[in-house]
Amino acid sequence: MKRSGPLLTLLAGLLLALFMLSLNATTGTRTTSTGSDAPAEVLTASPVPSGKATGTAAPGEASPSPAPSRSAVADADYAGRTDDDSSAVAVTLRDGKAIAYFCDGRDQESWLKGDVGADGRMRLTNQQGQVLDGRLSGKRISGTVDMGRRTYGFTADKAVKPSGLYRATATVRGAEVDGGWIVLPGGRQVGILKRDGTAGPAPRIDPETGTVTVDGRRLTAEPVTP
């Protein structure tokens, strides 16, 4: 009986060791890891300004340059003669638009209008198919007037009042009166007066006031603008 005591103690120790080994194998051991079990952090990226949606340049990009603006030619009046000295031509420029008058002082005239380019070029037309092609250079407009049967070259210099282009319309003694005048530098006048569509030379106007007498009635010719 005395010899069995140590054996029982040894056997009990072995059983306890086996139980512990069995317990570890069944449940396993939990090891800790830095961040492996922690919830992942969600990062929200801030939008990077592209500079295109708002019109501003992103850092490092050059700001887009605005398109250059086109300047219209200056407002002014021009008057002159055709190259063959048979007729007069006047052109008035206002706000990038032009109106012109061709007149031989007898029975041939033409009113034309259109736009003026930033380079001074103009192509003025009317419903009769007549065309003035001109170019402003410095203080002078030069070009041609196509009257259908004939084309006239011309030069018109910058005019100072009272030189320029004038017109008067009215009803005189039951007739529709329409007069056009070109006052050239130096005071010379060229004009046509129509009575119910019949053309003839126009009477002189007072260039300082524009007054003119037609068939006994006093009218006022006004400067013409587009």
XYZ file of C-alpha atoms in Angstrom:
226
model
C 0.000 0.000 0.000
C 2.915 2.290 0.772
C 4.380 1.729 -2.741
C 1.151 2.644 -4.595
C 1.050 6.218 -3.235
C 3.736 7.670 -5.520
C 2.308 5.857 -8.540
C -1.143 7.280 -7.975
C 0.313 10.754 -7.676
C 2.248 10.309 -10.951
C -0.830 8.934 -12.675
C -2.937 11.881 -11.505
C -0.295 14.296 -12.842
C -0.273 12.581 -16.215
C -4.079 12.696 -16.475
C -4.082 16.405 -15.609
C -1.417 17.094 -18.271
C -3.405 15.154 -20.887
C -6.590 17.070 -19.997
C -4.878 20.416 -20.395
C -3.364 19.415 -23.759
C -6.782 18.229 -24.916
C -8.375 21.510 -23.805
C -5.830 23.639 -25.755
C -6.209 21.548 -28.878
C -10.009 21.913 -28.753
C -10.368 25.652 -28.030
C -7.083 26.993 -29.454
C -5.259 30.026 -28.148
C -6.228 33.563 -29.155
C -3.315 35.687 -30.209
C -3.526 39.459 -30.396
C -2.547 41.441 -33.494
C -2.141 45.165 -33.806
C -5.042 46.380 -35.906
C -5.989 42.999 -37.431
C -9.216 42.785 -35.420
C -9.868 46.538 -35.284
C -12.535 47.910 -37.643
C -11.066 49.315 -40.852
C -11.067 53.142 -41.011
C -12.946 54.575 -44.003
C -11.140 57.496 -45.613
C -13.065 60.056 -47.660
C -10.944 61.727 -50.321
C -11.498 65.435 -50.754
C -12.253 66.397 -54.396
C -9.356 68.031 -56.170
C -10.421 71.183 -57.998
C -9.854 70.699 -61.690
C -10.114 74.353 -62.662
C -12.258 73.457 -65.690
C -15.737 73.366 -64.183
C -15.384 76.729 -62.456
C -13.226 78.404 -65.063
C -10.280 78.868 -62.679
C -6.924 77.296 -63.262
C -5.676 74.484 -61.011
C -2.354 75.018 -59.182
C 0.481 74.913 -61.679
C -1.769 75.688 -64.665
C -1.753 78.983 -66.545
C -5.038 80.879 -66.492
C -6.712 80.941 -69.914
C -6.379 84.285 -71.649
C -9.631 85.970 -72.735
C -10.210 86.290 -76.472
C -9.178 89.695 -77.758
C -12.091 92.022 -78.461
C -12.546 93.445 -81.903
C -12.673 97.189 -82.067
C -15.059 98.838 -84.526
C -13.804 101.588 -86.792
C -14.323 105.126 -85.564
C -17.476 107.053 -86.419
C -16.833 109.535 -89.229
C -18.083 110.994 -92.522
C -16.335 110.696 -95.888
C -16.992 112.455 -99.187
C -15.256 112.444 -102.565
C -15.443 111.919 -106.308
C -15.314 109.004 -108.698
C -12.053 108.432 -110.527
C -13.523 109.838 -113.772
C -14.900 112.905 -111.891
C -18.395 112.216 -113.228
C -20.093 111.555 -109.863
C -19.773 111.999 -106.126
C -19.712 109.386 -103.328
C -20.346 109.919 -99.621
C -20.059 107.348 -96.827
C -21.149 107.736 -93.186
C -19.851 105.316 -90.522
C -21.598 104.841 -87.172
C -21.132 101.979 -84.672
C -19.626 99.589 -87.224
C -22.341 100.239 -89.833
C -22.236 102.342 -92.980
C -24.592 104.106 -95.368
C -23.411 105.452 -98.706
C -24.788 107.627 -101.481
C -23.660 107.645 -105.101
C -24.911 110.590 -107.181
C -24.068 112.076 -110.580
C -26.094 115.255 -109.952
C -28.388 114.643 -112.925
C -30.473 111.476 -112.910
C -28.418 108.611 -111.490
C -28.188 107.887 -107.759
C -27.898 104.960 -105.366
C -28.336 104.509 -101.615
C -26.407 101.575 -100.139
C -25.830 100.205 -96.645
C -24.078 97.428 -94.739
C -21.537 96.554 -92.050
C -17.917 97.648 -91.680
C -15.319 95.106 -90.588
C -12.694 95.769 -87.936
C -10.136 95.920 -90.758
C -12.076 98.748 -92.413
C -13.494 96.659 -95.243
C -17.111 97.172 -96.273
C -19.528 95.754 -98.818
C -22.639 97.906 -99.044
C -25.666 96.854 -101.083
C -29.257 97.731 -101.936
C -32.323 95.945 -103.283
C -31.481 96.936 -106.848
C -28.344 94.792 -106.759
C -25.924 97.719 -106.764
C -22.778 97.252 -104.670
C -20.134 99.443 -103.077
C -16.903 97.655 -102.168
C -14.591 99.836 -100.109
C -11.724 99.883 -97.662
C -11.002 102.460 -94.994
C -7.306 103.224 -94.721
C -6.196 106.115 -92.571
C -8.472 109.073 -93.357
C -9.689 107.805 -96.719
C -12.115 105.249 -98.156
C -11.330 103.927 -101.609
C -13.068 101.297 -103.698
C -15.655 100.786 -106.413
C -19.395 101.267 -106.954
C -21.065 98.756 -109.247
C -24.158 100.421 -110.697
C -25.057 97.468 -112.882
C -24.291 98.914 -116.292
C -20.998 100.387 -115.150
C -18.514 100.210 -112.288
C -16.932 103.397 -110.918
C -13.745 103.675 -108.893
C -13.821 106.311 -106.167
C -11.922 107.952 -103.338
C -13.627 109.670 -100.400
C -11.652 111.646 -97.842
C -12.667 112.234 -94.250
C -15.128 115.117 -94.163
C -15.492 117.882 -91.616
C -18.907 119.476 -91.126
C -20.631 120.973 -92.977
C -19.209 118.560 -95.571
C -20.996 115.208 -95.644
C -24.255 113.526 -96.620
C -27.752 115.061 -96.304
C -31.311 114.013 -97.152
C -34.789 115.563 -97.091
C -38.178 113.911 -97.699
C -41.587 115.605 -97.708
C -44.836 116.037 -99.587
C -44.856 119.272 -101.583
C -47.963 120.292 -103.559
C -49.203 116.713 -103.553
C -45.918 115.241 -104.808
C -43.596 112.973 -102.814
C -40.249 114.726 -102.698
C -36.978 112.891 -101.892
C -33.680 114.742 -102.122
C -30.078 113.627 -101.493
C -27.042 115.911 -101.266
C -23.303 115.404 -100.971
C -21.421 118.453 -99.736
C -17.794 118.026 -100.737
C -14.786 119.566 -99.006
C -14.502 123.089 -100.361
C -18.273 123.573 -100.490
C -19.157 122.001 -103.851
C -22.547 120.254 -103.823
C -23.858 117.314 -105.846
C -27.465 116.202 -105.418
C -30.600 114.739 -106.960
C -34.202 115.595 -106.131
C -36.987 113.165 -107.020
C -40.595 114.241 -107.416
C -42.865 111.191 -107.409
C -39.895 109.106 -108.565
C -38.734 111.394 -111.381
C -35.113 112.443 -110.838
C -33.535 115.801 -111.579
C -30.775 118.074 -110.238
C -31.353 119.173 -106.656
C -31.386 122.825 -105.577
C -28.593 123.946 -103.283
C -28.939 123.593 -99.547
C -27.519 125.882 -96.919
C -24.792 123.594 -95.526
C -24.774 125.409 -92.186
C -28.498 124.901 -91.528
C -29.562 122.308 -94.104
C -32.417 124.507 -95.339
C -33.528 124.243 -98.967
C -36.491 125.628 -100.938
C -38.407 123.121 -103.078
C -41.263 124.386 -105.247
C -41.767 127.362 -102.947
C -41.690 125.336 -99.738
C -38.862 125.562 -97.222
C -37.463 122.160 -96.168
C -34.577 121.074 -93.952
C -32.091 118.470 -95.151
C -30.734 116.431 -92.245
C -27.357 114.660 -91.936
C -27.725 110.974 -92.832
C -26.638 108.234 -90.399
C -27.023 104.434 -90.568
